[in-house]
């Protein structure tokens, strides 16, 4: 029981300390999980992270579930994940409730109109960065372009393109090494 | 029953989004379009807040959208929906981690899923561009090509792009600077 409580609060702390998720979380996991708690070794953490990337869902959530599961089984996996998302629930709710009251003020509208421009640039940078690691050859370039154009110009759910892409990867590569 | 619907929609997102960070954005764009729960501009605002607050972006976005739709219970339900498939999948494969990771079919699926996820994010990004830098309604009214672009916004975007290349600050710093610029130069009008 005490270890479950410990899991919850350790991952809550990781949730508060992480800005941005994904790779931003790795150094914090290293400090909290490997150095401080000694719940895993560096190489194990790297494995969890790699597996977190090739399972569905948010990488940060997947990694938390893995580590919790390793410590305390199913209950540990659930508790660690709940710990991770708990701070977001509090922080975002407070900010959202606060902003809701001021959303109609002109300065707030002005601020967000410019912030949305900043969001465009952040997304562009993310796409460039992800593109460099995911578009590696002709096949991946074709998949990128097809999904981009089909998703932009049609209204089908992204789920369709995800399922088709996974199928395409298996069909094109067969049982060979990727 | 709005909570069941929220849980179901976010469970789908948790199951089909691949990778971290912005991977859920295209799914949320689709969710907004199909339910009318929030506009593309609402979503871009929520993304800015999610990038500027602690926590994984995907989790923050789910919490924010859930709150926007159905207050605090909505935030909790959406977040639980998002993480449920992760927990289920990982608990199932936890005892055969290595074999799963090294399975050729899994590797080949993800070889294709990563560029697909990038393509989806790029398309969602174009959606945000079309509401924040382009002014399509002005253009369709006047037919003047000069009215196609919000020039103030374009100048800011180009300036931010080069500033981010030069200065490696956290995105939250650039979001805050943009907010100030928006207020000073009346971006909302």
Tab-separated table of N, CA and C in Angstrom, chain A residues 8-171:
chain	number	residue	atom	x	y	z
A	8	UNK	N	2.076	6.880	-6.771
A	8	UNK	CA	1.159	7.954	-7.151
A	8	UNK	C	1.856	9.309	-7.037
A	9	UNK	N	2.487	9.550	-5.887
A	9	UNK	CA	3.059	10.882	-5.674
A	9	UNK	C	4.333	11.098	-6.480
A	10	UNK	N	5.100	10.035	-6.694
A	10	UNK	CA	6.295	10.185	-7.534
A	10	UNK	C	5.895	10.585	-8.953
A	11	UNK	N	4.867	9.903	-9.483
A	11	UNK	CA	4.463	10.240	-10.853
A	11	UNK	C	3.705	11.565	-10.916
A	12	UNK	N	3.046	11.959	-9.831
A	12	UNK	CA	2.464	13.308	-9.791
A	12	UNK	C	3.560	14.347	-9.906
A	13	UNK	N	4.657	14.101	-9.160
A	13	UNK	CA	5.769	15.058	-9.212
A	13	UNK	C	6.358	15.124	-10.619
A	14	UNK	N	6.481	13.951	-11.243
A	14	UNK	CA	6.991	13.919	-12.622
A	14	UNK	C	6.039	14.684	-13.546
A	15	UNK	N	4.732	14.532	-13.305
A	15	UNK	CA	3.743	15.252	-14.114
A	15	UNK	C	3.875	16.759	-13.987
A	16	UNK	N	4.174	17.230	-12.784
A	16	UNK	CA	4.318	18.671	-12.563
A	16	UNK	C	5.623	19.181	-13.178
A	17	UNK	N	6.666	18.363	-13.089
A	17	UNK	CA	7.992	18.813	-13.523
A	17	UNK	C	8.171	18.739	-15.038
A	18	UNK	N	7.321	17.953	-15.711
A	18	UNK	CA	7.478	17.798	-17.159
A	18	UNK	C	6.753	18.905	-17.902
A	19	UNK	N	7.482	19.594	-18.741
A	19	UNK	CA	6.839	20.540	-19.644
A	19	UNK	C	6.887	19.955	-21.037
A	20	UNK	N	5.715	19.661	-21.612
A	20	UNK	CA	5.713	19.261	-23.018
A	20	UNK	C	5.594	17.774	-23.275
A	21	UNK	N	5.963	16.942	-22.321
A	21	UNK	CA	5.792	15.502	-22.522
A	21	UNK	C	6.813	14.919	-23.482
A	22	UNK	N	6.614	13.670	-23.871
A	22	UNK	CA	7.525	13.002	-24.791
A	22	UNK	C	8.953	13.018	-24.273
A	23	UNK	N	9.875	13.474	-25.107
A	23	UNK	CA	11.283	13.432	-24.750
A	23	UNK	C	11.628	14.374	-23.608
A	24	UNK	N	10.814	15.422	-23.406
A	24	UNK	CA	11.082	16.353	-22.308
A	24	UNK	C	11.046	15.614	-20.978
A	25	UNK	N	10.347	14.459	-20.967
A	25	UNK	CA	10.144	13.727	-19.727
A	25	UNK	C	11.341	12.856	-19.359
A	26	UNK	N	12.165	12.504	-20.336
A	26	UNK	CA	13.217	11.505	-20.112
A	26	UNK	C	14.214	11.905	-19.017
A	27	UNK	N	14.783	13.142	-19.073
A	27	UNK	CA	15.745	13.506	-18.011
A	27	UNK	C	15.113	13.501	-16.622
A	28	UNK	N	13.832	13.867	-16.544
A	28	UNK	CA	13.157	13.906	-15.239
A	28	UNK	C	12.906	12.492	-14.734
A	29	UNK	N	12.525	11.583	-15.649
A	29	UNK	CA	12.374	10.178	-15.272
A	29	UNK	C	13.693	9.611	-14.788
A	30	UNK	N	14.772	9.975	-15.466
A	30	UNK	CA	16.087	9.483	-15.077
A	30	UNK	C	16.410	9.875	-13.641
A	31	UNK	N	16.136	11.142	-13.318
A	31	UNK	CA	16.467	11.613	-11.981
A	31	UNK	C	15.560	10.976	-10.934
A	32	UNK	N	14.257	10.968	-11.198
A	32	UNK	CA	13.298	10.512	-10.190
A	32	UNK	C	13.287	8.986	-10.049
A	33	UNK	N	13.262	8.296	-11.174
A	33	UNK	CA	13.040	6.848	-11.161
A	33	UNK	C	14.347	6.075	-11.022
A	34	UNK	N	15.380	6.506	-11.741
A	34	UNK	CA	16.638	5.757	-11.729
A	34	UNK	C	17.507	6.170	-10.548
A	35	UNK	N	17.777	7.481	-10.430
A	35	UNK	CA	18.734	7.926	-9.420
A	35	UNK	C	18.120	7.995	-8.027
A	36	UNK	N	16.917	8.557	-7.942
A	36	UNK	CA	16.316	8.795	-6.637
A	36	UNK	C	15.675	7.529	-6.069
A	37	UNK	N	14.691	6.956	-6.791
A	37	UNK	CA	13.927	5.813	-6.278
A	37	UNK	C	14.597	4.473	-6.558
A	38	UNK	N	15.484	4.452	-7.539
A	38	UNK	CA	16.135	3.205	-7.975
A	38	UNK	C	15.108	2.124	-8.353
A	39	UNK	N	14.034	2.544	-9.017
A	39	UNK	CA	12.998	1.604	-9.454
A	39	UNK	C	13.370	0.943	-10.774
A	40	UNK	N	14.311	1.532	-11.515
A	40	UNK	CA	14.728	0.960	-12.791
A	40	UNK	C	16.141	1.438	-13.079
A	41	UNK	N	16.799	0.725	-14.008
A	41	UNK	CA	18.127	1.177	-14.413
A	41	UNK	C	18.019	1.976	-15.698
A	42	UNK	N	19.088	2.702	-16.016
A	42	UNK	CA	19.078	3.552	-17.207
A	42	UNK	C	18.675	2.787	-18.460
A	43	UNK	N	19.259	1.558	-18.598
A	43	UNK	CA	18.978	0.797	-19.825
A	43	UNK	C	17.518	0.356	-19.863
A	44	UNK	N	16.965	-0.001	-18.681
A	44	UNK	CA	15.541	-0.383	-18.624
A	44	UNK	C	14.660	0.790	-19.024
A	45	UNK	N	15.024	1.980	-18.509
A	45	UNK	CA	14.242	3.181	-18.803
A	45	UNK	C	14.236	3.446	-20.304
A	46	UNK	N	15.406	3.293	-20.934
A	46	UNK	CA	15.503	3.495	-22.386
A	46	UNK	C	14.601	2.499	-23.109
A	47	UNK	N	14.564	1.243	-22.606
A	47	UNK	CA	13.681	0.226	-23.204
A	47	UNK	C	12.212	0.622	-23.066
A	48	UNK	N	11.819	1.029	-21.836
A	48	UNK	CA	10.429	1.429	-21.605
A	48	UNK	C	10.038	2.534	-22.564
A	49	UNK	N	10.964	3.473	-22.734
A	49	UNK	CA	10.679	4.630	-23.581
A	49	UNK	C	10.500	4.196	-25.033
A	50	UNK	N	11.386	3.292	-25.465
A	50	UNK	CA	11.296	2.800	-26.841
A	50	UNK	C	9.980	2.050	-27.047
A	51	UNK	N	9.590	1.247	-26.051
A	51	UNK	CA	8.346	0.485	-26.179
A	51	UNK	C	7.146	1.432	-26.094
A	52	UNK	N	7.259	2.453	-25.221
A	52	UNK	CA	6.195	3.448	-25.115
A	52	UNK	C	5.915	4.132	-26.442
A	53	UNK	N	6.955	4.227	-27.276
A	53	UNK	CA	6.785	4.859	-28.578
A	53	UNK	C	6.154	3.931	-29.595
A	54	UNK	N	6.306	2.599	-29.398
A	54	UNK	CA	5.676	1.716	-30.382
A	54	UNK	C	4.505	0.948	-29.775
A	55	UNK	N	3.776	1.609	-28.892
A	55	UNK	CA	2.467	1.137	-28.473
A	55	UNK	C	1.533	2.318	-28.645
A	56	UNK	N	0.223	2.075	-28.791
A	56	UNK	CA	-0.687	3.191	-29.002
A	56	UNK	C	-0.711	4.105	-27.776
A	57	UNK	N	-1.017	5.362	-27.998
A	57	UNK	CA	-1.228	6.277	-26.883
A	57	UNK	C	-0.075	7.230	-26.652
A	58	UNK	N	-0.232	8.030	-25.583
A	58	UNK	CA	0.730	9.065	-25.231
A	58	UNK	C	1.976	8.400	-24.644
A	59	UNK	N	3.160	8.792	-25.107
A	59	UNK	CA	4.398	8.147	-24.645
A	59	UNK	C	4.549	8.266	-23.127
A	60	UNK	N	4.283	9.455	-22.586
A	60	UNK	CA	4.465	9.676	-21.150
A	60	UNK	C	3.571	8.730	-20.337
A	61	UNK	N	2.334	8.564	-20.798
A	61	UNK	CA	1.382	7.689	-20.104
A	61	UNK	C	1.855	6.239	-20.190
A	62	UNK	N	2.267	5.825	-21.385
A	62	UNK	CA	2.721	4.448	-21.567
A	62	UNK	C	3.904	4.125	-20.658
A	63	UNK	N	4.851	5.067	-20.577
A	63	UNK	CA	6.039	4.839	-19.751
A	63	UNK	C	5.662	4.729	-18.279
A	64	UNK	N	4.757	5.593	-17.825
A	64	UNK	CA	4.306	5.535	-16.431
A	64	UNK	C	3.643	4.196	-16.136
A	65	UNK	N	2.798	3.732	-17.064
A	65	UNK	CA	2.116	2.452	-16.852
A	65	UNK	C	3.121	1.310	-16.745
A	66	UNK	N	4.128	1.318	-17.626
A	66	UNK	CA	5.165	0.296	-17.593
A	66	UNK	C	5.855	0.214	-16.238
A	67	UNK	N	6.330	1.377	-15.774
A	67	UNK	CA	7.120	1.389	-14.543
A	67	UNK	C	6.246	0.989	-13.352
A	68	UNK	N	5.017	1.517	-13.311
A	68	UNK	CA	4.089	1.157	-12.236
A	68	UNK	C	3.801	-0.327	-12.236
A	69	UNK	N	3.613	-0.877	-13.435
A	69	UNK	CA	3.303	-2.297	-13.594
A	69	UNK	C	4.466	-3.165	-13.126
A	70	UNK	N	5.676	-2.716	-13.426
A	70	UNK	CA	6.854	-3.471	-13.021
A	70	UNK	C	6.980	-3.508	-11.490
A	71	UNK	N	6.639	-2.409	-10.820
A	71	UNK	CA	6.757	-2.345	-9.368
A	71	UNK	C	5.644	-3.129	-8.674
A	72	UNK	N	4.402	-2.895	-9.094
A	72	UNK	CA	3.257	-3.381	-8.309
A	72	UNK	C	2.160	-3.984	-9.172
A	73	UNK	N	2.503	-4.552	-10.314
A	73	UNK	CA	1.503	-5.217	-11.139
A	73	UNK	C	0.445	-4.278	-11.679
A	74	UNK	N	-0.746	-4.843	-11.912
A	74	UNK	CA	-1.823	-4.078	-12.541
A	74	UNK	C	-2.163	-2.832	-11.723
A	75	UNK	N	-2.295	-2.982	-10.405
A	75	UNK	CA	-2.643	-1.839	-9.552
A	75	UNK	C	-1.572	-0.754	-9.660
A	76	UNK	N	-0.317	-1.179	-9.699
A	76	UNK	CA	0.775	-0.218	-9.817
A	76	UNK	C	0.708	0.562	-11.118
A	77	UNK	N	0.420	-0.145	-12.217
A	77	UNK	CA	0.308	0.518	-13.525
A	77	UNK	C	-0.775	1.564	-13.521
A	78	UNK	N	-1.924	1.217	-12.930
A	78	UNK	CA	-3.053	2.158	-12.899
A	78	UNK	C	-2.728	3.349	-12.000
A	79	UNK	N	-2.185	3.069	-10.814
A	79	UNK	CA	-1.905	4.146	-9.853
A	79	UNK	C	-0.850	5.112	-10.389
A	80	UNK	N	0.207	4.588	-11.021
A	80	UNK	CA	1.249	5.456	-11.566
A	80	UNK	C	0.678	6.382	-12.640
A	81	UNK	N	-0.184	5.827	-13.495
A	81	UNK	CA	-0.767	6.624	-14.569
A	81	UNK	C	-1.696	7.700	-14.019
A	82	UNK	N	-2.519	7.313	-13.032
A	82	UNK	CA	-3.410	8.310	-12.417
A	82	UNK	C	-2.585	9.411	-11.761
A	83	UNK	N	-1.466	9.029	-11.133
A	83	UNK	CA	-0.588	10.027	-10.524
A	83	UNK	C	-0.061	11.009	-11.556
A	84	UNK	N	0.326	10.468	-12.719
A	84	UNK	CA	0.888	11.306	-13.782
A	84	UNK	C	-0.117	12.351	-14.281
A	85	UNK	N	-1.379	11.942	-14.450
A	85	UNK	CA	-2.348	12.867	-15.050
A	85	UNK	C	-3.034	13.763	-14.015
A	86	UNK	N	-2.872	13.434	-12.730
A	86	UNK	CA	-3.579	14.185	-11.681
A	86	UNK	C	-3.242	15.686	-11.665
A	87	UNK	N	-1.941	16.065	-11.735
A	87	UNK	CA	-1.629	17.503	-11.713
A	87	UNK	C	-2.256	18.252	-12.895
A	88	UNK	N	-2.253	17.623	-14.084
A	88	UNK	CA	-2.832	18.279	-15.261
A	88	UNK	C	-4.295	18.602	-15.003
A	89	UNK	N	-4.985	17.654	-14.377
A	89	UNK	CA	-6.413	17.837	-14.103
A	89	UNK	C	-6.638	19.092	-13.251
A	90	UNK	N	-5.810	19.267	-12.223
A	90	UNK	CA	-5.952	20.425	-11.341
A	90	UNK	C	-5.545	21.711	-12.070
A	91	UNK	N	-4.335	21.696	-12.649
A	91	UNK	CA	-3.777	22.922	-13.234
A	91	UNK	C	-4.624	23.417	-14.398
A	92	UNK	N	-4.952	22.504	-15.319
A	92	UNK	CA	-5.713	22.910	-16.508
A	92	UNK	C	-7.109	23.380	-16.111
A	93	UNK	N	-7.728	22.682	-15.154
A	93	UNK	CA	-9.074	23.075	-14.739
A	93	UNK	C	-9.081	24.486	-14.166
A	94	UNK	N	-8.083	24.804	-13.342
A	94	UNK	CA	-8.016	26.144	-12.750
A	94	UNK	C	-7.833	27.196	-13.850
A	95	UNK	N	-6.892	26.942	-14.775
A	95	UNK	CA	-6.633	27.909	-15.850
A	95	UNK	C	-7.854	28.053	-16.754
A	96	UNK	N	-8.462	26.912	-17.103
A	96	UNK	CA	-9.612	26.950	-18.011
A	96	UNK	C	-10.775	27.709	-17.384
A	97	UNK	N	-11.015	27.458	-16.091
A	97	UNK	CA	-12.121	28.135	-15.405
A	97	UNK	C	-11.850	29.638	-15.331
A	98	UNK	N	-10.591	29.995	-15.096
A	98	UNK	CA	-10.184	31.393	-15.018
A	98	UNK	C	-10.361	32.086	-16.368
A	99	UNK	N	-9.849	31.442	-17.421
A	99	UNK	CA	-9.895	32.062	-18.757
A	99	UNK	C	-11.330	32.192	-19.271
A	100	UNK	N	-12.175	31.249	-18.879
A	100	UNK	CA	-13.554	31.265	-19.356
A	100	UNK	C	-14.238	32.595	-19.001
A	101	UNK	N	-13.882	33.125	-17.802
A	101	UNK	CA	-14.510	34.366	-17.350
A	101	UNK	C	-14.024	35.599	-18.107
A	102	UNK	N	-12.847	35.472	-18.749
A	102	UNK	CA	-12.269	36.656	-19.390
A	102	UNK	C	-12.193	36.522	-20.907
A	103	UNK	N	-12.756	35.427	-21.436
A	103	UNK	CA	-12.582	35.135	-22.859
A	103	UNK	C	-13.151	36.231	-23.761
A	104	UNK	N	-14.139	36.976	-23.290
A	104	UNK	CA	-14.784	37.951	-24.161
A	104	UNK	C	-14.139	39.333	-24.121
A	105	UNK	N	-13.156	39.523	-23.231
A	105	UNK	CA	-12.481	40.818	-23.173
A	105	UNK	C	-11.608	41.014	-24.413
A	106	UNK	N	-11.589	42.232	-24.945
A	106	UNK	CA	-10.838	42.473	-26.172
A	106	UNK	C	-9.337	42.152	-26.037
A	107	UNK	N	-8.671	42.574	-24.951
A	107	UNK	CA	-7.235	42.228	-24.853
A	107	UNK	C	-6.978	40.716	-24.848
A	108	UNK	N	-7.880	39.960	-24.236
A	108	UNK	CA	-7.716	38.500	-24.234
A	108	UNK	C	-7.874	37.949	-25.645
A	109	UNK	N	-8.861	38.481	-26.374
A	109	UNK	CA	-9.046	38.058	-27.776
A	109	UNK	C	-7.819	38.406	-28.608
A	110	UNK	N	-7.287	39.625	-28.406
A	110	UNK	CA	-6.087	40.056	-29.139
A	110	UNK	C	-4.920	39.130	-28.838
A	111	UNK	N	-4.743	38.833	-27.535
A	111	UNK	CA	-3.621	37.990	-27.124
A	111	UNK	C	-3.721	36.619	-27.792
A	112	UNK	N	-4.920	36.009	-27.752
A	112	UNK	CA	-5.045	34.661	-28.305
A	112	UNK	C	-4.945	34.638	-29.827
A	113	UNK	N	-5.359	35.732	-30.490
A	113	UNK	CA	-5.207	35.773	-31.953
A	113	UNK	C	-3.739	35.657	-32.323
A	114	UNK	N	-2.860	36.321	-31.564
A	114	UNK	CA	-1.420	36.238	-31.841
A	114	UNK	C	-0.846	34.911	-31.357
A	115	UNK	N	-1.373	34.402	-30.234
A	115	UNK	CA	-0.895	33.117	-29.706
A	115	UNK	C	-1.173	31.991	-30.713
A	116	UNK	N	-2.301	32.091	-31.418
A	116	UNK	CA	-2.616	31.063	-32.429
A	116	UNK	C	-1.596	31.079	-33.569
A	117	UNK	N	-1.079	32.273	-33.879
A	117	UNK	CA	-0.012	32.363	-34.888
A	117	UNK	C	1.227	31.632	-34.383
A	118	UNK	N	1.536	31.845	-33.100
A	118	UNK	CA	2.674	31.158	-32.487
A	118	UNK	C	2.466	29.641	-32.526
A	119	UNK	N	1.225	29.196	-32.295
A	119	UNK	CA	0.921	27.765	-32.342
A	119	UNK	C	1.226	27.192	-33.728
A	120	UNK	N	0.908	27.959	-34.785
A	120	UNK	CA	1.225	27.511	-36.155
A	120	UNK	C	2.709	27.214	-36.286
A	121	UNK	N	3.537	28.147	-35.788
A	121	UNK	CA	4.989	27.989	-35.927
A	121	UNK	C	5.471	26.796	-35.097
A	122	UNK	N	4.894	26.621	-33.890
A	122	UNK	CA	5.277	25.480	-33.051
A	122	UNK	C	4.937	24.160	-33.743
A	123	UNK	N	3.759	24.107	-34.388
A	123	UNK	CA	3.362	22.882	-35.092
A	123	UNK	C	4.307	22.638	-36.268
A	124	UNK	N	4.622	23.721	-37.010
A	124	UNK	CA	5.548	23.582	-38.141
A	124	UNK	C	6.886	23.012	-37.668
A	125	UNK	N	7.412	23.554	-36.571
A	125	UNK	CA	8.688	23.051	-36.047
A	125	UNK	C	8.586	21.588	-35.629
A	126	UNK	N	7.463	21.225	-35.013
A	126	UNK	CA	7.265	19.834	-34.600
A	126	UNK	C	7.237	18.924	-35.816
A	127	UNK	N	6.562	19.375	-36.889
A	127	UNK	CA	6.472	18.559	-38.103
A	127	UNK	C	7.855	18.387	-38.729
A	128	UNK	N	8.648	19.473	-38.748
A	128	UNK	CA	10.006	19.376	-39.306
A	128	UNK	C	10.827	18.365	-38.509
A	129	UNK	N	10.743	18.474	-37.175
A	129	UNK	CA	11.524	17.587	-36.309
A	129	UNK	C	11.068	16.120	-36.460
A	130	UNK	N	9.743	15.914	-36.414
A	130	UNK	CA	9.222	14.548	-36.570
A	130	UNK	C	9.534	14.013	-37.955
A	131	UNK	N	9.454	14.886	-38.970
A	131	UNK	CA	9.712	14.472	-40.343
A	131	UNK	C	11.122	13.932	-40.496
A	132	UNK	N	12.078	14.622	-39.851
A	132	UNK	CA	13.473	14.194	-39.972
A	132	UNK	C	13.668	12.774	-39.435
A	133	UNK	N	12.937	12.408	-38.368
A	133	UNK	CA	13.146	11.078	-37.794
A	133	UNK	C	12.225	10.023	-38.401
A	134	UNK	N	11.098	10.443	-39.012
A	134	UNK	CA	10.149	9.427	-39.484
A	134	UNK	C	10.163	9.247	-40.997
A	135	UNK	N	10.519	10.284	-41.761
A	135	UNK	CA	10.573	10.160	-43.220
A	135	UNK	C	12.012	9.839	-43.603
A	136	UNK	N	12.257	8.532	-43.824
A	136	UNK	CA	13.646	8.100	-43.977
A	136	UNK	C	13.969	7.618	-45.380
A	137	UNK	N	12.946	7.269	-46.171
A	137	UNK	CA	13.179	6.739	-47.515
A	137	UNK	C	11.953	7.037	-48.381
A	138	UNK	N	11.945	6.502	-49.601
A	138	UNK	CA	10.855	6.810	-50.529
A	138	UNK	C	9.506	6.357	-49.980
A	139	UNK	N	9.479	5.157	-49.402
A	139	UNK	CA	8.203	4.622	-48.913
A	139	UNK	C	7.616	5.525	-47.824
A	140	UNK	N	8.447	5.916	-46.860
A	140	UNK	CA	7.932	6.755	-45.773
A	140	UNK	C	7.557	8.147	-46.286
A	141	UNK	N	8.284	8.633	-47.326
A	141	UNK	CA	7.929	9.930	-47.907
A	141	UNK	C	6.558	9.858	-48.567
A	142	UNK	N	6.312	8.766	-49.297
A	142	UNK	CA	5.014	8.591	-49.964
A	142	UNK	C	3.898	8.506	-48.918
A	143	UNK	N	4.139	7.737	-47.852
A	143	UNK	CA	3.121	7.605	-46.800
A	143	UNK	C	2.828	8.979	-46.178
A	144	UNK	N	3.891	9.728	-45.879
A	144	UNK	CA	3.718	11.062	-45.297
A	144	UNK	C	2.857	11.936	-46.217
A	145	UNK	N	3.227	12.001	-47.507
A	145	UNK	CA	2.508	12.882	-48.441
A	145	UNK	C	1.063	12.435	-48.628
A	146	UNK	N	0.850	11.128	-48.779
A	146	UNK	CA	-0.512	10.616	-48.973
A	146	UNK	C	-1.390	10.956	-47.780
A	147	UNK	N	-0.899	10.664	-46.557
A	147	UNK	CA	-1.705	10.901	-45.363
A	147	UNK	C	-1.958	12.399	-45.194
A	148	UNK	N	-0.915	13.214	-45.427
A	148	UNK	CA	-1.071	14.662	-45.305
A	148	UNK	C	-2.168	15.171	-46.244
A	149	UNK	N	-2.092	14.813	-47.530
A	149	UNK	CA	-3.040	15.328	-48.510
A	149	UNK	C	-4.445	14.774	-48.268
A	150	UNK	N	-4.535	13.443	-48.021
A	150	UNK	CA	-5.849	12.830	-47.816
A	150	UNK	C	-6.523	13.400	-46.567
A	151	UNK	N	-5.715	13.584	-45.504
A	151	UNK	CA	-6.291	14.089	-44.261
A	151	UNK	C	-6.723	15.537	-44.413
A	152	UNK	N	-5.951	16.311	-45.186
A	152	UNK	CA	-6.277	17.734	-45.333
A	152	UNK	C	-7.488	17.942	-46.237
A	153	UNK	N	-7.578	17.172	-47.309
A	153	UNK	CA	-8.615	17.442	-48.312
A	153	UNK	C	-9.876	16.596	-48.153
A	154	UNK	N	-9.878	15.606	-47.253
A	154	UNK	CA	-11.106	14.845	-47.027
A	154	UNK	C	-11.507	14.969	-45.556
A	155	UNK	N	-12.690	14.483	-45.239
A	155	UNK	CA	-13.167	14.602	-43.860
A	155	UNK	C	-13.247	13.269	-43.126
A	156	UNK	N	-12.544	12.263	-43.629
A	156	UNK	CA	-12.561	10.988	-42.929
A	156	UNK	C	-11.822	11.111	-41.592
A	157	UNK	N	-12.154	10.226	-40.655
A	157	UNK	CA	-11.477	10.230	-39.360
A	157	UNK	C	-10.010	9.850	-39.535
A	158	UNK	N	-9.109	10.477	-38.746
A	158	UNK	CA	-7.687	10.097	-38.805
A	158	UNK	C	-7.478	8.614	-38.526
A	159	UNK	N	-8.438	7.979	-37.819
A	159	UNK	CA	-8.311	6.552	-37.501
A	159	UNK	C	-8.144	5.734	-38.780
A	160	UNK	N	-8.898	6.125	-39.832
A	160	UNK	CA	-8.821	5.415	-41.109
A	160	UNK	C	-7.390	5.435	-41.647
A	161	UNK	N	-6.753	6.610	-41.611
A	161	UNK	CA	-5.399	6.744	-42.183
A	161	UNK	C	-4.382	6.001	-41.320
A	162	UNK	N	-4.604	5.986	-40.007
A	162	UNK	CA	-3.690	5.262	-39.116
A	162	UNK	C	-3.749	3.759	-39.413
A	163	UNK	N	-4.973	3.241	-39.546
A	163	UNK	CA	-5.133	1.803	-39.806
A	163	UNK	C	-4.549	1.437	-41.171
A	164	UNK	N	-4.840	2.266	-42.196
A	164	UNK	CA	-4.313	1.988	-43.532
A	164	UNK	C	-2.788	2.056	-43.557
A	165	UNK	N	-2.212	3.029	-42.830
A	165	UNK	CA	-0.751	3.174	-42.818
A	165	UNK	C	-0.103	1.945	-42.180
A	166	UNK	N	-0.675	1.499	-41.055
A	166	UNK	CA	-0.116	0.317	-40.395
A	166	UNK	C	-0.170	-0.886	-41.331
A	167	UNK	N	-1.299	-1.048	-42.022
A	167	UNK	CA	-1.449	-2.153	-42.973
A	167	UNK	C	-0.435	-2.020	-44.099
A	168	UNK	N	-0.260	-0.789	-44.598
A	168	UNK	CA	0.686	-0.555	-45.697
A	168	UNK	C	2.105	-0.926	-45.264
A	169	UNK	N	2.469	-0.553	-44.039
A	169	UNK	CA	3.811	-0.861	-43.547
A	169	UNK	C	4.065	-2.357	-43.525
A	170	UNK	N	3.065	-3.100	-43.056
A	170	UNK	CA	3.221	-4.556	-42.966
A	170	UNK	C	3.246	-5.186	-44.369
A	171	UNK	N	2.376	-4.679	-45.268
A	171	UNK	CA	2.320	-5.228	-46.625
A	171	UNK	C	3.600	-4.944	-47.404
